[in-house]
CSV table of C-alpha atoms and ligand atoms in Angstrom, one decimal:
chain,number,residue,atom,x,y,z
A,1,MET,CA,0.0,0.0,0.0
A,2,SER,CA,1.3,3.5,-0.7
A,3,VAL,CA,0.4,6.2,1.8
A,4,LEU,CA,0.8,9.9,1.3
A,5,ASN,CA,0.2,12.7,3.7
A,6,VAL,CA,-1.5,16.0,3.1
A,7,GLU,CA,0.4,18.3,5.5
A,8,LEU,CA,-2.0,20.7,7.0
A,9,GLY,CA,-0.7,20.9,10.6
A,10,GLU,CA,-3.4,19.5,13.0
A,11,ARG,CA,-5.7,18.9,10.1
A,12,SER,CA,-3.1,16.7,8.2
A,13,TYR,CA,-4.5,13.5,6.8
A,14,PRO,CA,-3.4,10.4,5.0
A,15,ILE,CA,-4.2,9.2,1.5
A,16,HIS,CA,-4.1,5.4,1.3
A,17,ILE,CA,-3.8,3.9,-2.2
A,18,ALA,CA,-3.9,0.1,-2.9
A,19,GLN,CA,-6.1,-2.7,-4.1
A,20,GLY,CA,-8.8,-4.2,-1.8
A,21,LEU,CA,-9.0,-1.5,0.9
A,22,LEU,CA,-12.7,-1.1,1.0
A,23,GLY,CA,-13.5,-3.8,3.6
A,24,ASN,CA,-10.4,-3.0,5.7
A,25,ALA,CA,-11.8,-2.2,9.1
A,26,GLU,CA,-8.4,-1.6,10.7
A,27,LEU,CA,-7.7,1.1,8.2
A,28,ILE,CA,-11.0,3.0,8.5
A,29,ARG,CA,-12.0,2.6,12.2
A,30,PRO,CA,-9.3,5.0,13.7
A,31,PHE,CA,-10.8,7.9,11.7
A,32,ILE,CA,-14.3,7.4,13.0
A,33,SER,CA,-15.3,9.4,16.0
A,34,GLY,CA,-18.6,8.9,17.8
A,35,HIS,CA,-20.8,5.9,17.3
A,36,GLN,CA,-22.9,7.2,14.4
A,37,VAL,CA,-21.9,7.0,10.8
A,38,MET,CA,-23.7,8.3,7.7
A,39,VAL,CA,-22.6,6.7,4.4
A,40,VAL,CA,-23.6,8.7,1.4
A,41,SER,CA,-23.3,6.9,-2.0
A,42,ASN,CA,-25.3,6.7,-5.2
A,43,GLU,CA,-27.6,4.3,-7.0
A,44,THR,CA,-24.7,3.0,-9.2
A,45,VAL,CA,-21.9,2.6,-6.7
A,46,ALA,CA,-24.0,1.4,-3.7
A,47,PRO,CA,-25.0,-1.9,-5.2
A,48,LEU,CA,-21.3,-2.6,-6.1
A,49,TYR,CA,-19.5,-1.6,-3.0
A,50,LEU,CA,-21.7,-0.6,-0.1
A,51,ASP,CA,-21.9,-4.0,1.5
A,52,THR,CA,-18.1,-4.4,1.5
A,53,LEU,CA,-17.7,-1.1,3.2
A,54,LEU,CA,-20.4,-1.8,5.7
A,55,GLN,CA,-18.5,-5.0,6.8
A,56,SER,CA,-15.7,-2.7,8.1
A,57,LEU,CA,-18.2,-0.7,10.1
A,58,THR,CA,-19.9,-3.4,12.2
A,59,GLY,CA,-20.7,-2.4,15.8
A,60,LEU,CA,-21.4,1.2,14.8
A,61,GLN,CA,-24.8,2.8,14.3
A,62,VAL,CA,-24.6,3.0,10.5
A,63,HIS,CA,-27.1,4.9,8.3
A,64,THR,CA,-27.0,5.1,4.5
A,65,HIS,CA,-28.3,7.7,2.1
A,66,ILE,CA,-28.3,6.9,-1.6
A,67,LEU,CA,-28.3,9.7,-4.2
A,68,PRO,CA,-29.5,9.6,-7.7
A,69,ASP,CA,-26.5,9.3,-10.1
A,70,GLY,CA,-25.4,12.2,-12.2
A,71,GLU,CA,-23.7,15.6,-12.2
A,72,GLU,CA,-27.2,17.2,-12.6
A,73,PHE,CA,-28.0,16.0,-9.1
A,74,LYS,CA,-25.0,17.8,-7.5
A,75,ASN,CA,-27.4,20.6,-6.4
A,76,LEU,CA,-29.0,22.3,-3.4
A,77,GLU,CA,-32.1,20.2,-3.5
A,78,VAL,CA,-30.2,16.9,-3.3
A,79,LEU,CA,-28.0,18.5,-0.6
A,80,ASP,CA,-31.1,19.3,1.4
A,81,GLY,CA,-32.1,15.6,1.1
A,82,ILE,CA,-28.8,14.7,2.8
A,83,PHE,CA,-29.6,17.1,5.7
A,84,ASP,CA,-33.0,15.7,5.9
A,85,ALA,CA,-31.6,12.1,6.2
A,86,LEU,CA,-29.2,13.3,9.0
A,87,LEU,CA,-31.9,15.1,10.9
A,88,ARG,CA,-34.5,12.3,10.6
A,89,VAL,CA,-32.2,9.9,12.5
A,90,PRO,CA,-31.2,12.3,14.2
A,91,CYS,CA,-27.5,12.3,13.8
A,92,ASP,CA,-25.4,14.1,16.4
A,93,ARG,CA,-22.4,16.3,16.1
A,94,GLN,CA,-19.9,13.4,16.4
A,95,THR,CA,-21.4,11.6,13.4
A,96,THR,CA,-18.8,10.7,10.8
A,97,MET,CA,-19.9,11.1,7.2
A,98,ILE,CA,-18.4,8.9,4.6
A,99,ALA,CA,-18.6,9.6,0.8
A,100,LEU,CA,-18.5,6.4,-1.2
A,101,GLY,CA,-18.4,7.2,-4.9
A,102,GLY,CA,-17.0,9.5,-7.5
A,103,GLY,CA,-16.4,13.2,-7.4
A,104,VAL,CA,-20.1,14.1,-7.4
A,105,VAL,CA,-20.8,12.1,-4.3
A,106,GLY,CA,-17.6,13.3,-2.7
A,107,ASP,CA,-18.2,17.0,-3.4
A,108,ILE,CA,-21.8,17.1,-2.2
A,109,THR,CA,-21.2,14.8,0.9
A,110,GLY,CA,-18.1,16.9,1.8
A,111,PHE,CA,-20.2,20.1,1.6
A,112,ALA,CA,-23.0,18.5,3.7
A,113,ALA,CA,-20.3,17.5,6.3
A,114,ALA,CA,-19.0,21.0,6.3
A,115,CYS,CA,-22.4,22.5,7.0
A,116,TYR,CA,-24.2,19.9,9.2
A,117,GLN,CA,-24.2,21.3,12.7
A,118,ARG,CA,-21.4,23.6,11.5
A,119,GLY,CA,-19.1,20.6,10.6
A,120,VAL,CA,-18.9,16.9,11.3
A,121,PRO,CA,-16.0,14.5,10.6
A,122,PHE,CA,-15.7,13.3,7.1
A,123,ILE,CA,-14.0,10.5,5.2
A,124,GLN,CA,-13.5,10.2,1.4
A,125,ILE,CA,-13.7,6.8,-0.3
A,126,PRO,CA,-13.3,7.7,-4.0
A,127,THR,CA,-14.3,5.1,-6.5
A,128,THR,CA,-13.5,6.8,-9.8
A,129,LEU,CA,-10.1,7.5,-11.2
A,130,LEU,CA,-10.9,11.2,-11.3
A,131,ALA,CA,-12.0,11.2,-7.6
A,132,GLN,CA,-8.9,9.2,-6.6
A,133,VAL,CA,-6.5,11.6,-8.2
A,134,ASP,CA,-8.2,14.9,-7.6
A,135,SER,CA,-11.6,15.5,-6.1
A,136,SER,CA,-11.2,13.5,-2.9
A,137,VAL,CA,-7.9,15.3,-2.0
A,138,GLY,CA,-7.6,18.9,-0.9
A,139,GLY,CA,-10.9,19.7,0.7
A,140,LYS,CA,-12.8,21.5,-2.0
A,141,THR,CA,-16.5,20.7,-1.6
A,142,ALA,CA,-19.4,22.2,-3.5
A,143,VAL,CA,-22.7,21.9,-5.3
A,144,ASN,CA,-23.5,23.4,-8.7
A,145,HIS,CA,-25.9,26.3,-9.4
A,146,PRO,CA,-27.7,26.4,-12.7
A,147,ARG,CA,-25.7,29.5,-13.5
A,148,GLY,CA,-22.3,28.2,-12.5
A,149,LYS,CA,-20.4,25.1,-11.7
A,150,ASN,CA,-19.3,24.5,-8.1
A,151,MET,CA,-20.4,28.0,-7.1
A,152,ILE,CA,-21.8,27.1,-3.7
A,153,GLY,CA,-19.3,25.3,-1.5
A,154,ALA,CA,-16.7,25.3,1.2
A,155,PHE,CA,-13.1,24.3,1.9
A,156,TYR,CA,-13.5,21.3,4.3
A,157,GLN,CA,-10.8,18.7,4.6
A,158,PRO,CA,-11.5,15.0,5.1
A,159,ARG,CA,-10.0,13.0,8.0
A,160,CYS,CA,-8.6,10.5,5.5
A,161,VAL,CA,-8.8,9.4,1.9
A,162,ILE,CA,-9.1,5.7,1.0
A,163,ALA,CA,-8.5,5.0,-2.6
A,164,ASP,CA,-9.2,1.3,-3.4
A,165,ILE,CA,-7.8,0.8,-6.9
A,166,SER,CA,-9.8,-2.4,-7.4
A,167,THR,CA,-13.0,-0.3,-7.5
A,168,LEU,CA,-11.8,1.0,-10.9
A,169,ASN,CA,-12.4,-2.4,-12.5
A,170,THR,CA,-16.1,-1.6,-12.8
A,171,LEU,CA,-15.6,1.9,-14.2
A,172,ASP,CA,-16.6,2.3,-17.9
A,173,ASP,CA,-13.9,3.3,-20.4
A,174,ARG,CA,-15.3,6.8,-20.9
A,175,GLN,CA,-15.1,7.5,-17.1
A,176,LEU,CA,-11.6,6.1,-16.9
A,177,SER,CA,-10.6,8.5,-19.7
A,178,ALA,CA,-12.2,11.4,-17.9
A,179,GLY,CA,-10.0,10.6,-14.9
A,180,LEU,CA,-7.0,10.5,-17.1
A,181,ALA,CA,-7.6,14.2,-18.0
A,182,GLU,CA,-6.9,15.2,-14.4
A,183,VAL,CA,-3.9,12.9,-14.3
A,184,ILE,CA,-2.4,14.5,-17.4
A,185,LYS,CA,-3.2,17.9,-15.9
A,186,TYR,CA,-0.5,17.4,-13.2
A,187,GLY,CA,2.1,16.7,-15.8
A,188,LEU,CA,1.1,19.8,-17.7
A,189,ILE,CA,1.1,22.2,-14.8
A,190,ARG,CA,4.1,21.2,-12.8
A,191,ASP,CA,5.6,17.9,-13.6
A,192,LEU,CA,7.3,17.4,-17.0
A,193,ASP,CA,8.8,14.0,-15.9
A,194,PHE,CA,5.4,12.7,-15.1
A,195,PHE,CA,4.1,14.0,-18.5
A,196,VAL,CA,6.9,12.1,-20.3
A,197,TRP,CA,6.1,9.0,-18.1
A,198,LEU,CA,2.4,9.3,-19.2
A,199,GLU,CA,3.4,9.4,-22.8
A,200,LYS,CA,5.2,6.1,-22.3
A,201,ASN,CA,2.5,4.5,-20.2
A,202,ILE,CA,-0.8,5.8,-21.5
A,203,ASP,CA,-1.7,2.6,-23.3
A,204,ARG,CA,-1.1,0.5,-20.2
A,205,LEU,CA,-3.2,3.0,-18.2
A,206,CYS,CA,-6.1,2.7,-20.7
A,207,GLN,CA,-5.7,-1.1,-20.3
A,208,ARG,CA,-6.0,-0.7,-16.5
A,209,ASP,CA,-2.7,-2.3,-15.7
A,210,PRO,CA,-2.9,-2.2,-11.9
A,211,GLU,CA,0.8,-1.4,-11.3
A,212,VAL,CA,0.8,1.5,-13.7
A,213,LEU,CA,-2.6,2.8,-12.4
A,214,ALA,CA,-1.2,2.7,-8.8
A,215,GLU,CA,1.8,4.7,-9.9
A,216,ALA,CA,-0.3,7.3,-11.8
A,217,ILE,CA,-2.6,7.7,-8.8
A,218,HIS,CA,0.3,8.0,-6.4
A,219,ARG,CA,2.2,10.6,-8.5
A,220,SER,CA,-1.0,12.6,-9.1
A,221,CYS,CA,-1.9,12.6,-5.4
A,222,ALA,CA,1.7,13.5,-4.5
A,223,ASN,CA,1.5,16.6,-6.8
A,224,LYS,CA,-1.9,17.6,-5.4
A,225,ALA,CA,-0.9,17.1,-1.7
A,226,GLU,CA,2.2,19.3,-2.3
A,227,VAL,CA,0.1,22.1,-3.8
A,228,VAL,CA,-2.6,21.9,-1.2
A,229,ALA,CA,-0.1,21.9,1.6
A,230,GLU,CA,1.4,25.1,0.2
A,231,ASP,CA,-1.8,26.9,-0.6
A,232,GLU,CA,-4.9,25.3,1.0
A,233,LEU,CA,-7.3,28.1,0.3
A,234,GLU,CA,-6.2,28.9,-3.3
A,235,GLY,CA,-4.6,32.3,-2.6
A,236,GLY,CA,-1.9,31.5,-5.1
A,237,VAL,CA,-0.4,28.3,-6.5
A,238,ARG,CA,-3.5,26.2,-6.1
A,239,ALA,CA,-5.2,28.1,-8.8
A,240,LEU,CA,-2.9,26.3,-11.3
A,241,LEU,CA,-4.8,23.1,-10.5
A,242,ASN,CA,-7.6,24.8,-12.5
A,243,LEU,CA,-5.8,24.5,-15.8
A,244,GLY,CA,-8.5,24.0,-18.5
A,245,HIS,CA,-11.3,24.5,-16.0
A,246,THR,CA,-12.5,27.9,-16.9
A,247,PHE,CA,-13.0,26.7,-20.5
A,248,GLY,CA,-14.2,23.3,-19.3
A,249,HIS,CA,-16.8,24.6,-16.8
A,250,ALA,CA,-18.2,26.8,-19.7
A,251,ILE,CA,-18.5,23.6,-21.8
A,252,GLU,CA,-20.1,21.7,-18.9
A,253,VAL,CA,-22.6,24.3,-18.1
A,254,GLY,CA,-23.2,25.4,-21.7
A,255,MET,CA,-23.8,21.9,-22.9
A,256,GLY,CA,-25.9,21.0,-19.9
A,257,TYR,CA,-24.6,19.2,-16.8
A,258,GLY,CA,-23.8,15.6,-17.5
A,259,ASN,CA,-23.6,15.8,-21.3
A,260,TRP,CA,-19.9,16.4,-21.3
A,261,LEU,CA,-18.2,14.6,-18.4
A,262,HIS,CA,-16.2,16.9,-16.2
A,263,GLY,CA,-12.9,15.3,-17.2
A,264,GLU,CA,-13.8,15.5,-20.9
A,265,ALA,CA,-14.6,19.2,-20.6
A,266,VAL,CA,-11.3,19.7,-18.7
A,267,ALA,CA,-9.3,17.9,-21.4
A,268,THR,CA,-10.7,20.1,-24.2
A,269,GLY,CA,-10.3,23.1,-21.9
A,270,MET,CA,-6.6,22.3,-21.3
A,271,LEU,CA,-6.0,22.2,-25.1
A,272,MET,CA,-7.9,25.5,-25.5
A,273,ALA,CA,-5.6,26.9,-22.8
A,274,ALA,CA,-2.6,25.5,-24.6
A,275,ASP,CA,-3.8,27.0,-27.9
A,276,LEU,CA,-4.3,30.5,-26.4
A,277,SER,CA,-0.8,30.1,-24.8
A,278,CYS,CA,0.6,29.3,-28.2
A,279,ARG,CA,-1.2,32.2,-29.9
A,280,SER,CA,0.2,34.4,-27.2
A,281,GLY,CA,3.8,33.4,-28.0
A,282,TRP,CA,4.4,31.3,-24.9
A,283,ILE,CA,4.2,27.6,-25.6
A,284,SER,CA,5.4,26.1,-29.0
A,285,ARG,CA,2.9,24.8,-31.5
A,286,GLN,CA,4.8,21.5,-31.4
A,287,ALA,CA,4.2,21.2,-27.6
A,288,VAL,CA,0.5,21.9,-28.2
A,289,ARG,CA,0.4,19.0,-30.7
A,290,ARG,CA,2.2,16.8,-28.2
A,291,ILE,CA,-0.6,17.6,-25.6
A,292,ALA,CA,-3.4,17.0,-28.1
A,293,THR,CA,-1.8,13.6,-29.0
A,294,LEU,CA,-1.6,12.5,-25.4
A,295,LEU,CA,-5.2,13.5,-24.7
A,296,GLU,CA,-6.4,11.7,-27.8
A,297,ARG,CA,-4.5,8.6,-26.9
A,298,ALA,CA,-6.2,8.7,-23.5
A,299,GLY,CA,-9.6,8.6,-25.3
A,300,LEU,CA,-10.4,12.3,-24.6
A,301,PRO,CA,-12.1,14.8,-26.8
A,302,VAL,CA,-9.9,17.7,-28.1
A,303,VAL,CA,-12.4,19.6,-30.3
A,304,PRO,CA,-14.5,22.2,-28.5
A,305,PRO,CA,-18.3,21.8,-29.0
A,306,ALA,CA,-19.6,23.7,-32.1
A,307,GLU,CA,-22.8,24.6,-30.3
A,308,LEU,CA,-21.2,27.3,-28.1
A,309,ASP,CA,-20.3,30.6,-29.9
A,310,VAL,CA,-17.8,33.1,-28.6
A,311,GLU,CA,-20.3,35.3,-26.8
A,312,ARG,CA,-21.8,32.4,-25.0
A,313,TYR,CA,-18.4,31.2,-24.0
A,314,LEU,CA,-17.4,34.6,-22.6
A,315,GLN,CA,-20.7,34.9,-20.7
A,316,LEU,CA,-20.2,31.4,-19.1
A,317,MET,CA,-16.6,32.0,-18.4
A,318,MET,CA,-17.4,35.2,-16.4
A,319,VAL,CA,-19.0,32.9,-13.8
A,320,ASP,CA,-15.7,31.6,-12.5
A,321,LYS,CA,-14.0,31.8,-9.2
A,322,LYS,CA,-10.9,33.2,-10.8
A,323,VAL,CA,-12.7,36.3,-12.1
A,324,VAL,CA,-11.5,39.5,-10.5
A,325,ASP,CA,-13.1,42.9,-11.1
A,326,GLY,CA,-15.0,41.5,-14.1
A,327,HIS,CA,-11.7,40.2,-15.7
A,328,ILE,CA,-11.3,36.5,-16.5
A,329,ARG,CA,-8.0,35.2,-15.3
A,330,LEU,CA,-6.8,32.1,-17.0
A,331,VAL,CA,-4.3,29.3,-16.2
A,332,LEU,CA,-2.0,29.2,-19.2
A,333,LEU,CA,1.2,27.4,-20.2
A,334,LYS,CA,4.7,28.7,-20.7
A,335,ASP,CA,5.7,25.1,-21.5
A,336,ILE,CA,4.7,21.5,-20.7
A,337,GLY,CA,5.2,21.3,-16.9
A,338,ASP,CA,5.1,25.1,-16.4
A,339,ALA,CA,1.7,26.8,-15.9
A,340,PHE,CA,1.0,30.3,-14.7
A,341,VAL,CA,-2.1,32.4,-14.0
A,342,SER,CA,-2.5,35.1,-16.6
A,343,ASP,CA,-4.6,38.2,-16.8
A,344,GLY,CA,-2.4,39.7,-19.4
A,345,TYR,CA,-3.5,37.7,-22.5
A,346,ASP,CA,-4.9,39.5,-25.5
A,347,SER,CA,-8.7,39.3,-25.6
A,348,ASP,CA,-8.7,39.0,-29.4
A,349,LEU,CA,-6.5,35.9,-29.2
A,350,LEU,CA,-8.9,34.5,-26.6
A,351,ARG,CA,-11.7,35.1,-29.1
A,352,GLN,CA,-9.8,33.2,-31.8
A,353,THR,CA,-9.3,30.3,-29.5
A,354,LEU,CA,-13.0,30.3,-28.5
A,355,ALA,CA,-14.1,30.5,-32.1
A,356,GLY,CA,-12.0,27.3,-32.7
A,357,GLN,CA,-10.1,29.1,-35.5
A,358,PRO,CA,-7.2,26.9,-36.7
A,359,PRO,CA,-4.7,26.2,-35.4
A,360,LEU,CA,-6.1,24.5,-32.3
B,1,NAD,P1,-19.1,11.0,-11.0
B,1,NAD,O1,-19.0,11.2,-9.5
B,1,NAD,O2,-20.3,11.5,-11.7
B,1,NAD,O3,-18.8,9.5,-11.4
B,1,NAD,C1,-18.8,9.1,-12.7
B,1,NAD,C2,-19.7,7.9,-12.9
B,1,NAD,O4,-19.1,6.7,-12.5
B,1,NAD,C3,-21.1,8.0,-12.2
B,1,NAD,O5,-22.1,7.5,-13.0
B,1,NAD,C4,-20.8,7.1,-11.0
B,1,NAD,O6,-22.0,6.6,-10.5
B,1,NAD,C5,-20.0,6.0,-11.6
B,1,NAD,N1,-19.1,5.3,-10.7
B,1,NAD,C6,-18.4,5.8,-9.7
B,1,NAD,N2,-17.6,4.9,-9.2
B,1,NAD,C7,-17.8,3.8,-10.0
B,1,NAD,C8,-17.2,2.5,-10.0
B,1,NAD,N3,-16.2,2.2,-9.2
B,1,NAD,N4,-17.7,1.6,-10.9
B,1,NAD,C9,-18.6,1.9,-11.7
B,1,NAD,N5,-19.2,3.1,-11.8
B,1,NAD,C10,-18.8,4.0,-10.9
B,1,NAD,O7,-17.9,11.8,-11.7
B,1,NAD,P2,-16.3,12.0,-11.4
B,1,NAD,O8,-15.7,12.1,-12.7
B,1,NAD,O9,-15.9,11.0,-10.4
B,1,NAD,O10,-16.3,13.4,-10.6
B,1,NAD,C11,-16.7,14.6,-11.3
B,1,NAD,C12,-17.1,15.6,-10.3
B,1,NAD,O11,-16.0,15.9,-9.5
B,1,NAD,C13,-17.5,16.9,-10.9
B,1,NAD,O12,-18.7,17.3,-10.2
B,1,NAD,C14,-16.4,17.8,-10.6
B,1,NAD,O13,-16.8,19.2,-10.5
B,1,NAD,C15,-15.9,17.3,-9.3
B,1,NAD,N6,-14.5,17.6,-9.0
B,1,NAD,C16,-14.2,18.1,-7.8
B,1,NAD,C17,-12.8,18.4,-7.5
B,1,NAD,C18,-12.5,18.9,-6.1
B,1,NAD,O14,-11.4,19.3,-5.9
B,1,NAD,N7,-13.4,18.8,-5.2
B,1,NAD,C19,-11.8,18.2,-8.4
B,1,NAD,C20,-12.2,17.6,-9.7
B,1,NAD,C21,-13.5,17.4,-10.0
B,2,LIG,N1,-9.4,20.5,-8.4
B,2,LIG,C1,-8.7,21.7,-8.2
B,2,LIG,C2,-8.4,21.9,-6.7
B,2,LIG,O1,-8.6,21.0,-5.9
B,2,LIG,O2,-7.9,22.9,-6.4
């Protein structure tokens, strides 16, 4: 098993990564305080993995709440349903909440844990690649608003993250690829060696070779843990983790939640960021092509949706947490492995990128 630590002083916590962790009572029990547990999962993941998890929680008063499956359910109404389930028991302030599922379950459960009685203990058990390499680590929790993605939320760190790699065996190929987008992101923003390693190993990753998957998850989480330890509340360097997200969120919202997967939108968004960086004279066209090739080999889309025109993009991109004084700040690339936050790009060049004008 590989174990990483997110170093946040008294709120530091471990990330456990290995096969077959789900039913491991010895691993999970030390992070549970109180005698009540509320496991939140969804209608797809619960039939697959809830029973195994429950075996590690025997002797505790365990409640479960099953959400409908989909990004479109990461909203205030479904959040209210979680509060209702907690209050119906009623669950007390020592209750440990456990998120069992992908990023949607993790984000909404984490936000519920942050709010319920002003905060109860919380454990992340991510079951998608995307959640294992990104959303379960770092304490960003949120729900969507019809006008903007992840616009209502809180920073709230889990007590531990348990990434059982064997759960990825039941993930469909499209979801695996969506997770690879966030893996590739770490290489692009700060880890050239990892990007080169991904170029060598992407086929084995797509084939779910467990050894290669474990290394990719470990290296991704190590990158994320370092960034979060340096800048938990995104005053600076953490913003780089949003490479491709301003474009991607516009695609997700503009195309309707759930139509483009988050990872797919981020993949195309990262290429759009690379394209704008190239038009601006920072990254080379050859490097942009290298990025597009890796994304395509990972099974990800690289062509922005034709349905969104430039004005609609700009309108959607204005609802972004990096907007300051009405100006859209973007994460751009000086090179592969070297990202920066820019508000100095030329807005005509941005329009060219958004219009999908060649070269992209
Ligand atoms: P998801 O949670 O919708 O899961 C994808 C699909 O896979 C769902 O249908 C789910 O039911 C299913 N699933 C989950 N685990 C499975 C398994 N083991 N076997 C079979 N099916 C399984 O999507 P996601 O890609 O995990 O997460 C995307 C969400 O994460 C978005 O809402 C995004 O905004 C959020 N996110 C948050 C952060 C953060 O820092 N908090 C970072 C990145 C993304
Ligand atoms: N997924 C971006 C972040 O956690 O900051």
